[in-house]
XYZ file of C-alpha atoms in Angstrom:
678
model
C 68.883 -80.650 81.198
C 71.661 -79.429 83.627
C 73.592 -82.685 83.334
C 74.561 -81.746 79.812
C 75.965 -78.545 81.066
C 78.730 -80.385 82.926
C 82.010 -80.304 80.973
C 82.529 -83.947 82.016
C 79.162 -84.896 80.277
C 80.370 -83.388 76.970
C 83.746 -84.992 77.237
C 81.999 -88.303 77.828
C 79.855 -87.875 74.787
C 82.841 -87.025 72.659
C 84.754 -90.025 73.989
C 81.743 -92.391 73.226
C 81.487 -90.865 69.780
C 85.064 -91.710 69.049
C 84.451 -95.345 70.216
C 81.354 -95.574 67.915
C 83.371 -94.171 64.914
C 86.149 -96.649 65.397
C 83.730 -99.540 65.925
C 81.829 -98.862 62.589
C 84.569 -97.551 60.423
C 87.496 -99.715 61.689
C 90.333 -97.323 60.884
C 93.742 -98.716 60.611
C 95.984 -98.340 63.839
C 98.767 -96.042 62.288
C 96.201 -93.322 61.226
C 94.595 -93.572 64.591
C 97.858 -92.976 66.502
C 98.826 -90.098 64.173
C 95.357 -88.468 64.850
C 95.748 -88.925 68.617
C 99.183 -87.307 68.545
C 97.862 -84.395 66.424
C 94.851 -83.728 68.792
C 97.222 -84.095 71.766
C 99.605 -81.296 70.342
C 96.577 -79.057 69.564
C 95.336 -79.581 73.113
C 98.535 -78.612 74.817
C 98.909 -75.512 72.548
C 95.455 -74.379 73.389
C 95.824 -75.112 77.115
C 98.845 -72.800 77.350
C 97.228 -70.059 74.992
C 94.049 -70.166 77.135
C 96.132 -69.211 80.275
C 97.198 -65.928 78.729
C 94.261 -65.187 76.564
C 90.724 -65.641 77.781
C 89.317 -65.567 74.292
C 91.105 -68.704 73.609
C 89.036 -70.618 76.154
C 86.349 -71.554 73.486
C 89.115 -73.075 71.330
C 90.634 -74.869 74.425
C 87.156 -76.439 75.068
C 86.863 -77.582 71.437
C 90.443 -79.006 71.579
C 89.551 -80.836 74.800
C 86.460 -82.475 73.171
C 88.574 -83.295 70.067
C 91.219 -85.054 72.304
C 88.421 -86.973 74.057
C 87.057 -88.062 70.697
C 90.547 -89.145 69.465
C 91.087 -91.101 72.778
C 87.823 -92.956 72.206
C 88.923 -93.902 68.706
C 92.260 -94.989 70.023
C 90.732 -97.080 72.898
C 88.470 -98.947 70.709
C 91.208 -99.581 68.144
C 93.688 -100.823 70.816
C 91.162 -103.070 72.440
C 90.065 -104.807 69.230
C 91.962 -108.023 69.240
C 91.827 -108.570 65.426
C 94.056 -105.476 65.070
C 96.989 -107.319 66.752
C 99.291 -109.157 64.275
C 99.504 -112.006 66.804
C 95.876 -112.626 66.692
C 94.801 -115.987 65.262
C 92.756 -114.294 62.434
C 96.024 -113.263 60.752
C 97.341 -116.940 60.770
C 97.731 -118.462 57.233
C 94.988 -120.947 56.242
C 93.440 -120.718 59.796
C 89.982 -121.744 58.671
C 90.861 -124.061 55.832
C 92.557 -126.961 57.430
C 93.180 -128.677 60.872
C 95.615 -127.062 63.154
C 97.108 -128.008 66.596
C 95.879 -125.484 69.193
C 97.054 -125.019 72.758
C 94.739 -122.967 74.826
C 93.710 -121.984 78.342
C 90.104 -122.100 79.586
C 89.025 -118.706 80.878
C 85.309 -118.973 81.561
C 82.603 -121.696 81.732
C 79.495 -120.736 79.796
C 76.014 -122.223 79.797
C 75.968 -125.642 78.176
C 74.052 -126.304 75.019
C 72.028 -129.478 74.334
C 75.176 -131.346 73.023
C 78.196 -129.404 74.164
C 79.943 -127.944 77.255
C 80.979 -124.489 76.256
C 83.916 -122.349 77.296
C 85.645 -119.191 76.456
C 89.233 -120.067 75.781
C 92.562 -118.100 75.267
C 94.858 -119.319 72.572
C 98.464 -119.810 73.509
C 99.842 -121.288 70.245
C 98.817 -122.601 66.740
C 101.173 -125.371 65.454
C 103.767 -124.549 68.084
C 103.858 -120.859 66.972
C 102.713 -118.218 69.487
C 99.298 -116.916 68.958
C 96.667 -114.889 70.887
C 92.991 -114.464 70.848
C 89.715 -115.640 72.367
C 87.665 -118.477 70.969
C 84.624 -120.272 71.850
C 85.300 -123.913 72.694
C 82.633 -126.601 72.351
C 83.288 -129.934 73.919
C 80.787 -132.674 73.203
C 78.994 -133.920 76.387
C 80.347 -137.243 77.679
C 78.975 -138.693 80.848
C 82.142 -140.515 81.494
C 84.154 -137.367 81.702
C 84.027 -134.480 84.191
C 83.913 -130.873 83.203
C 87.271 -129.134 82.640
C 88.208 -126.582 85.256
C 88.828 -122.895 84.489
C 92.592 -122.545 84.118
C 93.015 -125.967 82.420
C 95.507 -125.996 79.493
C 94.423 -128.120 76.588
C 95.894 -129.248 73.306
C 93.454 -129.873 70.459
C 94.009 -130.789 66.816
C 90.804 -129.569 64.988
C 89.394 -127.293 62.417
C 88.632 -123.751 63.512
C 85.286 -122.395 62.203
C 84.799 -118.727 61.550
C 81.672 -117.291 63.178
C 78.853 -117.149 60.629
C 76.079 -114.610 60.356
C 72.494 -115.498 61.208
C 70.827 -117.626 58.578
C 67.318 -116.094 58.718
C 66.273 -112.420 58.519
C 66.009 -110.248 61.690
C 67.307 -112.933 64.041
C 69.627 -112.194 67.009
C 72.981 -111.232 65.586
C 75.014 -113.943 67.340
C 78.039 -113.318 65.240
C 78.170 -109.704 66.151
C 77.541 -110.517 69.767
C 80.612 -112.713 69.847
C 82.678 -110.230 67.919
C 81.891 -107.608 70.523
C 83.383 -109.986 73.018
C 86.496 -110.332 70.750
C 85.528 -113.983 69.857
C 85.844 -114.544 66.028
C 85.780 -118.235 65.832
C 84.704 -121.573 67.378
C 86.430 -124.895 68.072
C 84.693 -128.213 68.281
C 86.249 -131.165 70.032
C 85.533 -134.609 71.413
C 86.784 -135.314 74.981
C 88.903 -138.227 73.971
C 90.690 -135.984 71.364
C 91.839 -133.458 74.031
C 95.206 -133.572 75.645
C 95.202 -131.934 79.131
C 98.355 -130.354 80.452
C 98.997 -131.508 84.000
C 99.800 -127.841 84.894
C 96.912 -125.509 85.516
C 97.129 -121.709 84.781
C 96.429 -120.474 88.316
C 95.455 -116.835 87.696
C 92.592 -114.872 89.425
C 90.021 -116.446 87.156
C 91.152 -119.934 88.276
C 90.926 -119.115 91.939
C 87.473 -117.336 91.592
C 85.950 -120.204 89.599
C 87.383 -122.603 92.191
C 85.839 -120.644 95.031
C 82.454 -120.610 93.243
C 82.634 -124.333 92.582
C 83.510 -125.012 96.279
C 80.585 -122.896 97.553
C 78.120 -124.594 95.161
C 79.499 -128.117 96.059
C 79.166 -127.372 99.832
C 75.579 -126.074 99.301
C 74.687 -129.229 97.340
C 76.146 -131.381 100.160
C 73.858 -129.723 102.533
C 70.811 -130.887 100.532
C 70.059 -127.381 99.108
C 67.411 -127.825 96.430
C 68.883 -127.855 93.021
C 66.476 -125.376 91.401
C 66.647 -122.963 94.244
C 70.512 -123.309 94.413
C 70.739 -122.375 90.670
C 68.599 -119.375 91.292
C 70.653 -118.388 94.413
C 73.872 -118.622 92.471
C 72.451 -116.239 89.776
C 71.040 -113.736 92.221
C 74.116 -113.539 94.454
C 77.022 -114.452 92.179
C 75.670 -113.583 88.694
C 76.168 -117.080 87.374
C 73.251 -118.069 85.188
C 74.786 -121.072 83.484
C 72.685 -123.765 85.222
C 69.155 -122.051 85.412
C 66.686 -123.821 83.160
C 65.102 -121.992 80.225
C 61.566 -122.150 81.738
C 62.701 -120.227 85.001
C 64.399 -117.514 82.853
C 61.323 -117.202 80.666
C 59.143 -116.880 83.794
C 61.408 -114.083 85.172
C 61.306 -112.308 81.619
C 57.495 -112.521 81.398
C 57.111 -111.143 84.936
C 59.464 -108.197 84.249
C 62.013 -109.430 86.820
C 64.827 -110.876 84.608
C 67.123 -108.092 85.682
C 67.647 -109.582 89.142
C 69.176 -112.684 87.701
C 72.178 -110.620 86.506
C 73.990 -108.820 89.331
C 73.522 -105.114 89.043
C 73.302 -101.829 91.057
C 70.403 -103.117 93.081
C 72.402 -106.160 94.305
C 75.623 -104.158 94.992
C 73.614 -101.602 96.883
C 72.283 -104.316 99.183
C 75.765 -105.699 99.582
C 77.041 -102.202 100.420
C 74.338 -101.764 103.058
C 75.062 -105.246 104.443
C 78.857 -104.693 104.834
C 78.261 -101.230 106.217
C 75.930 -102.736 108.824
C 78.597 -105.402 109.809
C 81.267 -102.669 110.139
C 79.079 -100.442 112.537
C 81.296 -101.438 115.566
C 84.236 -99.723 114.016
C 84.773 -96.160 115.455
C 84.089 -93.144 113.429
C 87.590 -91.684 113.871
C 89.645 -90.824 110.938
C 91.602 -94.083 111.112
C 88.480 -96.086 111.714
C 86.641 -94.550 108.805
C 89.631 -95.199 106.581
C 89.790 -98.902 107.571
C 86.058 -99.198 106.854
C 86.537 -97.556 103.433
C 89.267 -100.158 102.569
C 87.233 -102.998 103.793
C 84.081 -101.994 101.851
C 86.204 -101.334 98.574
C 87.900 -104.732 99.076
C 84.483 -106.467 99.545
C 83.040 -104.876 96.488
C 86.132 -105.826 94.416
C 86.105 -109.427 95.652
C 82.353 -109.689 94.907
C 83.043 -108.298 91.423
C 85.622 -110.957 90.748
C 83.338 -113.706 92.191
C 80.597 -112.616 89.880
C 82.751 -112.932 86.864
C 83.303 -109.114 86.254
C 80.096 -108.885 84.016
C 79.438 -105.435 82.635
C 76.547 -104.670 85.057
C 78.759 -105.754 87.976
C 81.769 -103.697 86.835
C 79.540 -100.608 86.312
C 77.767 -100.929 89.725
C 81.035 -101.621 91.655
C 82.743 -98.673 90.020
C 79.953 -96.294 90.721
C 79.431 -97.382 94.307
C 83.225 -97.154 94.890
C 83.147 -93.527 93.919
C 80.122 -92.867 96.109
C 81.853 -94.526 99.085
C 85.174 -92.701 98.477
C 83.174 -89.341 98.102
C 81.409 -90.107 101.597
C 84.844 -90.781 103.113
C 86.174 -87.451 101.785
C 83.259 -85.813 103.402
C 82.181 -84.256 100.053
C 78.675 -84.169 98.618
C 78.710 -86.707 95.718
C 77.156 -85.539 92.587
C 75.499 -88.674 91.316
C 75.684 -87.488 87.652
C 79.409 -87.007 87.988
C 79.725 -90.504 89.604
C 77.828 -92.001 86.649
C 79.964 -90.141 84.100
C 83.210 -91.000 85.743
C 82.246 -94.705 85.997
C 81.201 -94.779 82.272
C 84.606 -93.226 81.330
C 86.767 -95.456 83.393
C 84.809 -98.704 82.422
C 84.951 -97.804 78.598
C 88.501 -96.776 78.855
C 89.482 -100.221 79.989
C 86.694 -102.150 78.168
C 85.172 -100.184 75.282
C 83.149 -103.254 74.100
C 80.900 -102.899 77.103
C 79.253 -99.920 75.207
C 77.587 -102.524 72.885
C 76.426 -104.669 75.726
C 72.599 -104.648 76.034
C 72.866 -105.087 79.813
C 75.311 -102.249 80.157
C 72.978 -99.950 78.194
C 69.876 -100.849 80.078
C 71.722 -100.574 83.391
C 72.966 -97.072 82.806
C 69.621 -95.822 81.210
C 67.749 -97.261 84.271
C 70.064 -95.608 86.726
C 69.859 -92.192 85.061
C 66.208 -92.173 84.969
C 65.970 -93.378 88.608
C 68.248 -90.504 89.588
C 66.415 -87.994 87.431
C 62.811 -89.000 87.276
C 62.244 -90.807 90.566
C 62.373 -87.662 92.778
C 59.675 -86.058 90.530
C 57.321 -89.107 90.832
C 58.030 -89.419 94.513
C 56.882 -85.839 95.106
C 53.479 -86.584 93.673
C 52.497 -88.114 96.986
C 53.887 -88.092 100.483
C 52.305 -90.972 102.480
C 52.613 -90.448 106.187
C 52.429 -94.284 106.957
C 55.964 -95.670 106.872
C 54.946 -99.004 105.190
C 53.038 -97.114 102.549
C 56.062 -94.749 102.102
C 58.347 -97.769 101.631
C 56.099 -99.303 98.939
C 55.536 -95.927 97.294
C 59.323 -95.548 96.929
C 59.641 -98.951 95.417
C 56.857 -98.233 93.046
C 58.299 -94.783 91.889
C 61.778 -96.340 91.471
C 60.217 -99.168 89.468
C 58.207 -96.728 87.285
C 61.287 -94.386 86.654
C 63.435 -97.211 85.576
C 60.670 -98.811 83.395
C 59.863 -95.563 81.648
C 63.626 -95.002 80.981
C 64.394 -98.516 79.680
C 61.002 -99.106 77.894
C 62.036 -97.992 74.306
C 65.433 -99.750 74.500
C 63.761 -102.896 75.957
C 61.128 -102.959 73.189
C 63.882 -102.302 70.702
C 65.889 -105.304 71.799
C 63.285 -107.774 72.998
C 60.033 -106.573 71.431
C 57.968 -107.290 74.475
C 56.639 -105.533 77.551
C 55.735 -107.129 80.896
C 52.507 -105.290 81.915
C 52.736 -106.386 85.609
C 56.282 -105.204 86.129
C 55.226 -102.830 89.044
C 53.505 -105.721 90.896
C 56.588 -107.809 90.426
C 58.965 -105.141 91.738
C 56.870 -104.510 94.832
C 57.101 -108.174 95.719
C 60.595 -108.838 94.517
C 62.503 -106.035 96.270
C 61.546 -107.170 99.872
C 62.352 -110.727 98.958
C 65.619 -109.740 97.379
C 66.721 -107.783 100.431
C 66.352 -111.007 102.558
C 67.931 -113.137 99.830
C 70.960 -110.897 99.431
C 71.578 -110.446 103.110
C 71.117 -114.101 104.126
C 72.576 -115.346 100.895
C 75.867 -113.399 101.296
C 76.166 -114.782 104.786
C 75.601 -118.380 103.625
C 77.963 -117.996 100.634
C 80.771 -116.711 102.948
C 80.399 -119.644 105.344
C 80.053 -122.150 102.498
C 83.442 -120.798 101.190
C 84.973 -122.076 104.543
C 83.267 -125.466 104.093
C 80.491 -124.860 106.597
C 76.828 -124.252 105.662
C 74.692 -122.912 108.637
C 71.400 -124.936 108.636
C 68.821 -122.203 109.586
C 70.137 -119.340 107.308
C 70.476 -121.839 104.459
C 66.869 -122.965 104.972
C 65.696 -119.413 105.185
C 67.546 -118.640 101.872
C 66.125 -121.733 100.109
C 62.483 -121.143 101.321
C 62.705 -117.484 100.349
C 63.861 -118.394 96.764
C 61.219 -121.153 96.530
C 58.388 -118.704 97.235
C 60.007 -116.016 95.141
C 59.972 -118.528 92.120
C 56.435 -119.445 92.791
C 55.267 -115.794 92.887
C 57.291 -115.090 89.680
C 55.738 -118.153 87.935
C 52.164 -117.096 88.888
C 52.744 -113.449 87.596
C 54.314 -114.926 84.365
C 51.368 -117.290 83.799
C 49.156 -114.275 83.342
C 50.125 -113.992 79.718
C 47.213 -111.600 78.806
C 49.344 -108.909 80.477
C 52.429 -109.620 78.427
C 52.529 -107.602 75.269
C 54.656 -109.561 72.675
C 56.028 -108.935 69.183
C 56.152 -105.057 69.411
C 57.898 -103.560 66.393
C 60.374 -100.694 66.920
C 63.055 -99.538 64.600
C 66.058 -97.158 65.179
C 64.297 -93.705 64.172
C 61.363 -94.729 66.314
C 63.717 -95.536 69.185
C 65.411 -92.140 69.273
C 62.195 -90.219 68.566
C 60.449 -91.956 71.463
C 63.370 -91.058 73.811
C 63.034 -87.508 72.608
C 59.350 -87.507 73.571
C 60.035 -88.996 77.052
C 62.957 -86.722 77.837
C 61.128 -83.471 76.652
C 57.926 -84.482 78.458
C 59.879 -84.936 81.767
C 61.654 -81.529 81.272
C 58.176 -79.850 80.667
C 56.946 -81.516 83.767
C 59.914 -80.498 85.814
C 60.007 -76.983 84.365
C 56.557 -75.570 83.389
C 57.474 -73.110 80.618
C 55.793 -72.529 77.322
C 59.048 -73.227 75.310
C 59.221 -76.643 76.938
C 55.753 -77.473 75.849
C 56.748 -76.466 72.334
C 59.676 -78.904 72.540
C 57.259 -81.598 73.589
C 55.060 -80.860 70.609
C 58.085 -80.895 68.260
C 59.098 -84.304 69.830
C 55.679 -85.807 69.288
C 55.675 -84.454 65.706
C 59.105 -86.056 65.162
C 57.785 -89.370 66.465
C 54.810 -89.201 64.210
C 56.877 -88.393 61.278
C 59.154 -91.332 62.032
C 56.068 -93.586 62.199
C 54.634 -92.276 58.994
C 58.063 -92.678 57.206
C 58.330 -96.207 58.556
C 54.783 -97.081 57.397
C 55.464 -95.666 53.916
C 58.642 -97.600 53.598
C 56.986 -100.853 54.714
C 53.996 -100.286 52.293
C 56.392 -99.918 49.364
C 58.315 -103.173 49.956
C 57.633 -106.348 48.266
C 59.843 -109.555 48.692
C 59.816 -113.295 48.470
C 61.998 -115.316 50.976
C 63.225 -118.913 51.184
C 63.868 -119.253 54.984
C 66.604 -121.537 56.365
C 64.674 -123.959 58.675
C 65.914 -127.517 59.353
C 63.684 -130.387 58.199
C 60.987 -127.927 57.036
C 60.392 -125.632 54.058
C 59.067 -122.088 54.656
C 58.510 -119.637 51.846
C 57.290 -116.017 52.741
C 55.767 -113.485 50.403
C 55.347 -109.994 51.758
C 53.440 -107.144 50.093
C 53.705 -104.149 52.246
C 52.529 -105.098 55.783
C 50.667 -108.208 54.616
C 52.633 -111.434 54.488
C 51.750 -114.874 53.152
C 53.324 -118.140 54.265
C 53.814 -121.229 52.179
C 54.657 -124.308 54.259
C 53.430 -127.862 55.027
C 50.527 -128.569 57.401
C 52.657 -129.008 60.596
C 54.078 -125.433 60.289
C 50.806 -123.876 59.163
C 48.901 -125.314 62.243
C 51.330 -123.821 64.704
C 52.443 -120.457 63.328
C 52.260 -118.878 66.901
C 55.198 -120.937 67.966
C 57.199 -120.069 64.810
C 60.000 -117.765 66.166
C 61.801 -117.475 62.794
C 58.541 -116.071 61.201
C 57.595 -113.904 64.259
C 61.037 -112.204 64.308
C 60.702 -111.408 60.558
C 57.057 -110.083 60.865
C 57.808 -107.942 63.935
C 61.009 -106.412 62.437
C 59.129 -105.561 59.235
C 55.947 -104.150 60.940
C 53.922 -106.885 59.359
C 51.243 -109.368 60.027
C 50.443 -112.853 58.567
C 47.398 -112.468 56.438
C 47.420 -115.724 54.486
C 48.650 -119.333 54.944
C 48.932 -121.826 52.010
C 50.282 -125.266 51.425
C 53.357 -125.603 49.315
C 52.694 -125.318 45.629
C 54.854 -126.509 42.835
C 54.600 -123.246 41.002
C 54.554 -119.683 42.362
C 54.651 -116.367 40.592
C 56.261 -113.317 42.148
C 56.907 -110.006 40.299
C 57.209 -111.665 36.875
C 59.439 -114.493 38.223
C 58.296 -118.150 37.809
C 59.341 -120.096 40.853
C 59.266 -123.972 40.577
C 59.413 -126.066 43.606
C 60.403 -129.760 43.727
C 60.149 -131.774 46.971
C 60.594 -135.588 47.794
C 57.363 -136.345 45.695
C 59.409 -135.473 42.630
C 56.151 -134.252 40.952
C 56.531 -131.128 38.785
C 55.279 -129.764 35.433
C 57.983 -130.634 32.888
C 57.158 -127.741 30.467
C 57.776 -124.930 32.805
C 61.053 -122.991 32.260
C 61.379 -121.356 35.733
C 63.470 -118.365 36.632
C 64.217 -119.886 40.117
C 64.213 -123.617 41.007
C 63.751 -124.347 44.691
C 64.529 -127.960 45.914
C 63.289 -129.312 49.229
C 63.063 -132.394 51.209
C 66.089 -134.224 49.409
C 64.303 -135.477 46.364
C 65.946 -138.602 44.677
C 66.335 -137.197 41.181
C 68.775 -137.237 38.269
C 69.846 -133.666 38.945
C 71.780 -133.286 35.522
C 68.621 -134.341 33.630
C 66.485 -132.071 35.672
C 68.594 -129.046 34.811
C 68.597 -129.923 31.175
C 64.849 -130.295 31.178
C 63.699 -127.257 33.183
C 66.685 -125.016 32.367
C 66.332 -122.689 35.441
C 68.258 -119.298 35.781
C 68.861 -119.906 39.500
C 68.888 -122.917 41.933
C 67.981 -122.492 45.553
C 68.177 -125.365 48.209
C 66.904 -125.039 51.802
C 68.131 -126.748 54.928
C 65.527 -129.568 54.610
C 67.938 -131.194 52.178
C 70.857 -133.545 53.061
C 74.195 -131.652 52.945
C 75.872 -134.284 50.869
C 73.201 -133.923 48.175
C 73.583 -130.179 48.231
C 77.311 -130.507 47.743
C 76.790 -132.575 44.659
C 74.123 -130.268 43.293
C 76.344 -127.278 43.876
C 79.145 -128.919 41.723
C 76.766 -129.803 39.008
C 75.417 -126.257 38.874
C 78.919 -124.962 38.714
C 79.617 -127.240 35.656
C 76.519 -125.962 33.907
C 77.250 -122.335 34.912
C 73.984 -121.957 36.908
C 74.013 -119.791 40.060
C 73.496 -121.964 43.190
C 72.292 -120.729 46.674
C 72.154 -123.111 49.691
C 70.499 -121.468 52.633
C 72.347 -123.697 55.024
C 75.601 -122.097 53.661
C 74.601 -118.603 52.567
C 71.470 -118.011 54.754
C 67.974 -117.114 53.592
C 67.369 -116.295 49.872
C 65.493 -113.154 48.955
C 63.870 -111.738 45.780
C 62.738 -108.103 45.911
């Protein structure tokens, strides 16, 4: 691949490798800065020696990549908030008792069932200066309005450290928040919050105020609420108010990417602004003015959309394309992608771990690389056919590129994605053009009737079509397992196959065969590993008890009737089975006694019925039985006590104390997560 022959490509790879090393190893800052200084000195020496000695050019190249690697390490280290001494994670007893926090609201998030949620910046703790980002949860109260972005609040409460997922193979929400530099959450009631009369009026305040003003003006014009929420997502990237059913429909139809502003949306905006600026002259001065206006519009749109990773990436890339066109130079799209990656990660390295960021760049790369090859397979003479053929080839190129990554993260594949994209893109061009116009006028307190109606009707029919495609569930392949070795080997197969298709040489065919063999070996190794695993799990599910025994790829579920009758809707179980390449072979009602690998497992529920003569290795307590716990322990003498989330927390607290007194290990799934025997 020629792209990897660019020095910039190798520099970018070295830079990303440095970010990854710092992310996983977390080196201390002093060592990082010493390493950066050492590589900078080596780079300078090799630079001057390469000028006088051509043989030193190779060493200069190595020094360059080493410097890029060290800059990557430094960038990740510097941008990790927990490395700063003023960060709240270094505050004494921060998670042990109540403190008085003053904070500024930075961003409004999607509300949960019970709380309004915000990202907040800490200003002080107990009147001492502190920094850091937290997730603020404010209980919903119909008598109070939502707090505006920029509001400064004073709250006395207990800060809770983010906890890891309580069940196996679930979405790692703790890691997700940590990547956003959020290490803790705060819970508060509205009447416990003191609001400062002064508002921090920064750029985030004004953009949030502008978005709110636009939405309120559209609501006053009787814009349908459901269509308004979709319009705000499509045009401004704000998904907070879209209902879960609509998002699920877009996921099943393979169109969820249009709900987060990306390159497709920015491209439409660039075309729209360029069209509006056609009256400007093409003189040097006129072209420069057009460039400034386009860059300003892109920048303002990015702020309005909340500077999401996909928005930042797209705006950065299109800005470089626009500047290149102004300079009358042919813009190498690969260089544009690489420069945008470097710039974005230099200022925000955590974007590298954002799923949307990864999918966006992979999709763009494959569109640039693969789409021309697919397009050359057929050249329709009819303009309409040519238009839809281009949409189809772009869609296939993006889908082929993102397929392994999408399955790896989401474990499903929308089979009708190509139908969706053929329909969506024409609709989206109308929605983006008319929508931007309506939003601009709405910002100035005027909503033009006919454009607003066109926008509303377009979104209404778009939702209907998406809903119809999503209803064809037989075309949605769910619960597809894929681990890291299979992910990388599948990309190896895709890339070598495209190269072989592009350059028909025997050696390229050999590489394809090697890639296929690598994929097969990964699959065989995965299957062998799964077949040799046996484990017994006590899952953490509220109000219910679920026990899973897995032998290789075959799993057995122990639960009550309500769980056993509806296993298809059991997301906790589905995540576990998919991640472990397993299927549910047997379902059983809960038994008092279970044997697993020589361990006797005794289960006691609210019926309090159990064999008294059994001396179990593990005692599992469920459904908050009213028993004399001291007497129970003395009678059955277990080696280990496990309680699941179906028990009252007050009872579990007392049982934990009793076990501690009798020196019996105690595991509460609501506190420590699922319990596993293997």
